[in-house]
Amino acid sequence: MTTVITKEQWQGIANTLKSGLYRWVEFRLDGHGIRVYLARIAECELAYCVYINGEMPRAWAADSDGFLPIYRKVLRRVVTKPYAKGIAKIKKDRGGRAFLKAKENAWIHETRESWRPWFVSVKSLVCQFSKIKGLELVTPLSEVMEVKDAC
């Protein structure tokens, strides 16, 4: 039985995640268990990490081996332009704009898409997760709704 997570419940989920390090909320989607933690990803950097079936996803590029369709729903999409600095330098050179417009140099404008298993803010996590159809909250409501505005 799938129930829709209400706005008040999403606020409770956000407060639970913000309330302390290593507090977690568990969801279920398409038979996969999804856990979200506030954890360290670098020496001085915290993020909301997503674990699917107890493991942090390792395949972040859509064309890599082991990339599951559920990753597109629950991981954060990041688009980068690897040649952006080179484009800025070429534009300054004489004839640079013409070089960049040439068809044979279209590769320089390519973008790369990857999927990261962490979110920088709880607001971005809640915004993305609230749009997922079929997402079930596994963590008991009493645990999620008991934490009052921690931040």
mmCIF file of C-alpha atoms in Angstrom:
data_model
loop_
_atom_site.group_PDB
_atom_site.id
_atom_site.type_symbol
_atom_site.label_atom_id
_atom_site.label_comp_id
_atom_site.label_asym_id
_atom_site.label_seq_id
_atom_site.Cartn_x
_atom_site.Cartn_y
_atom_site.Cartn_z
ATOM 1 C CA MET A 1 0.000 0.000 0.000
ATOM 2 C CA THR A 2 1.529 3.269 -1.147
ATOM 3 C CA THR A 3 0.596 6.421 0.724
ATOM 4 C CA VAL A 4 1.551 9.914 -0.313
ATOM 5 C CA ILE A 5 3.976 11.645 2.031
ATOM 6 C CA THR A 6 2.369 14.901 3.188
ATOM 7 C CA LYS A 7 3.975 18.319 3.380
ATOM 8 C CA GLU A 8 4.121 18.130 7.195
ATOM 9 C CA GLN A 9 5.809 14.725 6.979
ATOM 10 C CA TRP A 10 8.407 16.119 4.538
ATOM 11 C CA GLN A 11 9.065 18.922 7.044
ATOM 12 C CA GLY A 12 9.516 16.295 9.765
ATOM 13 C CA ILE A 13 11.881 14.314 7.524
ATOM 14 C CA ALA A 14 13.931 17.463 6.889
ATOM 15 C CA ASN A 15 14.068 18.263 10.618
ATOM 16 C CA THR A 16 15.103 14.699 11.450
ATOM 17 C CA LEU A 17 17.971 14.809 8.947
ATOM 18 C CA LYS A 18 19.100 18.258 10.138
ATOM 19 C CA SER A 19 18.945 17.292 13.821
ATOM 20 C CA GLY A 20 22.309 15.559 14.019
ATOM 21 C CA LEU A 21 25.107 13.631 12.434
ATOM 22 C CA TYR A 22 24.270 10.097 11.330
ATOM 23 C CA ARG A 23 20.510 10.448 11.866
ATOM 24 C CA TRP A 24 18.812 8.558 9.060
ATOM 25 C CA VAL A 25 15.486 8.252 7.295
ATOM 26 C CA GLU A 26 14.571 5.138 5.347
ATOM 27 C CA PHE A 27 12.406 4.887 2.214
ATOM 28 C CA ARG A 28 11.357 2.103 -0.156
ATOM 29 C CA LEU A 29 11.053 2.479 -3.927
ATOM 30 C CA ASP A 30 10.537 -0.263 -6.531
ATOM 31 C CA GLY A 31 11.719 -2.954 -4.093
ATOM 32 C CA HIS A 32 14.921 -1.083 -3.165
ATOM 33 C CA GLY A 33 15.678 0.149 0.342
ATOM 34 C CA ILE A 34 16.873 3.768 0.361
ATOM 35 C CA ARG A 35 18.524 5.349 3.401
ATOM 36 C CA VAL A 36 19.525 8.986 3.715
ATOM 37 C CA TYR A 37 22.127 10.130 6.279
ATOM 38 C CA LEU A 38 23.767 13.402 7.189
ATOM 39 C CA ALA A 39 27.408 12.353 7.013
ATOM 40 C CA ARG A 40 30.917 13.609 6.286
ATOM 41 C CA ILE A 41 32.082 13.451 2.683
ATOM 42 C CA ALA A 42 35.312 15.386 3.244
ATOM 43 C CA GLU A 43 37.336 16.630 6.194
ATOM 44 C CA CYS A 44 35.207 19.741 6.717
ATOM 45 C CA GLU A 45 32.200 19.007 4.531
ATOM 46 C CA LEU A 46 28.853 17.450 5.426
ATOM 47 C CA ALA A 47 26.273 16.172 2.970
ATOM 48 C CA TYR A 48 23.086 14.131 2.887
ATOM 49 C CA CYS A 49 24.257 10.756 1.556
ATOM 50 C CA VAL A 50 21.959 8.304 -0.226
ATOM 51 C CA TYR A 51 22.466 4.571 0.269
ATOM 52 C CA ILE A 52 20.588 2.073 -1.898
ATOM 53 C CA ASN A 53 20.184 -1.417 -0.419
ATOM 54 C CA GLY A 54 22.822 -0.593 2.207
ATOM 55 C CA GLU A 55 25.503 0.531 -0.267
ATOM 56 C CA MET A 56 26.521 3.882 -1.650
ATOM 57 C CA PRO A 57 26.224 3.731 -5.467
ATOM 58 C CA ARG A 58 29.604 3.472 -7.223
ATOM 59 C CA ALA A 59 28.574 3.825 -10.884
ATOM 60 C CA TRP A 60 27.867 7.534 -11.328
ATOM 61 C CA ALA A 61 27.904 7.854 -15.119
ATOM 62 C CA ALA A 62 24.802 6.705 -17.009
ATOM 63 C CA ASP A 63 26.888 4.788 -19.559
ATOM 64 C CA SER A 64 28.998 2.901 -16.988
ATOM 65 C CA ASP A 65 28.563 -0.727 -15.933
ATOM 66 C CA GLY A 66 26.385 -1.230 -12.881
ATOM 67 C CA PHE A 67 24.283 1.911 -13.397
ATOM 68 C CA LEU A 68 20.743 1.098 -12.242
ATOM 69 C CA PRO A 69 17.587 2.913 -13.472
ATOM 70 C CA ILE A 70 16.716 3.845 -9.873
ATOM 71 C CA TYR A 71 19.826 6.053 -9.747
ATOM 72 C CA ARG A 72 18.130 8.569 -12.066
ATOM 73 C CA LYS A 73 15.341 8.964 -9.515
ATOM 74 C CA VAL A 74 17.197 9.209 -6.214
ATOM 75 C CA LEU A 75 20.672 10.583 -6.985
ATOM 76 C CA ARG A 76 21.603 14.207 -7.687
ATOM 77 C CA ARG A 77 22.193 14.998 -11.364
ATOM 78 C CA VAL A 78 25.337 17.012 -12.132
ATOM 79 C CA VAL A 79 26.095 18.403 -15.606
ATOM 80 C CA THR A 80 29.623 19.635 -16.336
ATOM 81 C CA LYS A 81 31.381 21.210 -19.308
ATOM 82 C CA PRO A 82 34.902 19.786 -19.206
ATOM 83 C CA TYR A 83 36.316 22.216 -21.786
ATOM 84 C CA ALA A 84 34.815 25.461 -20.398
ATOM 85 C CA LYS A 85 38.204 26.965 -19.462
ATOM 86 C CA GLY A 86 39.619 26.120 -22.871
ATOM 87 C CA ILE A 87 36.653 27.776 -24.593
ATOM 88 C CA ALA A 88 37.224 30.971 -22.591
ATOM 89 C CA LYS A 89 40.901 31.061 -23.671
ATOM 90 C CA ILE A 90 40.117 30.324 -27.336
ATOM 91 C CA LYS A 91 37.501 33.103 -27.482
ATOM 92 C CA LYS A 92 40.185 35.656 -26.575
ATOM 93 C CA ASP A 93 42.489 34.608 -29.410
ATOM 94 C CA ARG A 94 42.168 36.120 -32.856
ATOM 95 C CA GLY A 95 39.817 33.952 -34.902
ATOM 96 C CA GLY A 96 38.787 32.016 -31.832
ATOM 97 C CA ARG A 97 35.043 32.538 -32.250
ATOM 98 C CA ALA A 98 35.186 31.233 -35.800
ATOM 99 C CA PHE A 99 37.136 28.202 -34.572
ATOM 100 C CA LEU A 100 34.462 27.484 -31.962
ATOM 101 C CA LYS A 101 31.633 27.789 -34.527
ATOM 102 C CA ALA A 102 33.183 25.293 -36.947
ATOM 103 C CA LYS A 103 31.326 21.977 -37.196
ATOM 104 C CA GLU A 104 34.436 19.855 -36.785
ATOM 105 C CA ASN A 105 35.058 21.499 -33.394
ATOM 106 C CA ALA A 106 31.593 20.783 -31.971
ATOM 107 C CA TRP A 107 33.125 18.291 -29.525
ATOM 108 C CA ILE A 108 34.499 21.178 -27.465
ATOM 109 C CA HIS A 109 30.939 22.201 -26.466
ATOM 110 C CA GLU A 110 29.934 18.773 -25.157
ATOM 111 C CA THR A 111 28.551 18.340 -21.670
ATOM 112 C CA ARG A 112 28.922 15.368 -19.369
ATOM 113 C CA GLU A 113 26.246 14.097 -17.053
ATOM 114 C CA SER A 114 26.922 12.264 -13.812
ATOM 115 C CA TRP A 115 24.873 11.281 -10.795
ATOM 116 C CA ARG A 116 26.163 11.980 -7.279
ATOM 117 C CA PRO A 117 24.984 9.996 -4.239
ATOM 118 C CA TRP A 118 24.874 13.048 -1.961
ATOM 119 C CA PHE A 119 22.958 16.300 -1.639
ATOM 120 C CA VAL A 120 24.472 19.497 -0.288
ATOM 121 C CA SER A 121 21.263 20.746 1.350
ATOM 122 C CA VAL A 122 18.243 19.051 2.851
ATOM 123 C CA LYS A 123 16.005 21.367 0.817
ATOM 124 C CA SER A 124 17.337 20.015 -2.495
ATOM 125 C CA LEU A 125 16.969 16.430 -1.248
ATOM 126 C CA VAL A 126 13.361 16.961 -0.129
ATOM 127 C CA CYS A 127 12.544 18.790 -3.362
ATOM 128 C CA GLN A 128 13.787 15.890 -5.505
ATOM 129 C CA PHE A 129 12.416 13.088 -3.322
ATOM 130 C CA SER A 130 8.962 14.680 -3.018
ATOM 131 C CA LYS A 131 8.566 14.430 -6.813
ATOM 132 C CA ILE A 132 9.232 10.672 -6.914
ATOM 133 C CA LYS A 133 6.065 8.669 -7.491
ATOM 134 C CA GLY A 134 5.717 5.476 -5.457
ATOM 135 C CA LEU A 135 8.178 6.476 -2.721
ATOM 136 C CA GLU A 136 7.233 4.970 0.651
ATOM 137 C CA LEU A 137 8.446 6.105 4.048
ATOM 138 C CA VAL A 138 9.723 3.075 6.009
ATOM 139 C CA THR A 139 10.938 4.949 9.097
ATOM 140 C CA PRO A 140 8.078 5.102 11.632
ATOM 141 C CA LEU A 141 6.189 8.405 11.613
ATOM 142 C CA SER A 142 6.700 8.763 15.355
ATOM 143 C CA GLU A 143 10.489 8.973 14.829
ATOM 144 C CA VAL A 144 10.219 11.444 11.972
ATOM 145 C CA MET A 145 7.660 13.771 13.519
ATOM 146 C CA GLU A 146 9.131 13.885 17.055
ATOM 147 C CA VAL A 147 12.066 16.183 16.215
ATOM 148 C CA LYS A 148 11.087 19.847 16.449
ATOM 149 C CA ASP A 149 12.922 22.536 14.438
ATOM 150 C CA ALA A 150 16.517 21.655 15.217
ATOM 151 C CA CYS A 151 18.028 24.332 12.978
#
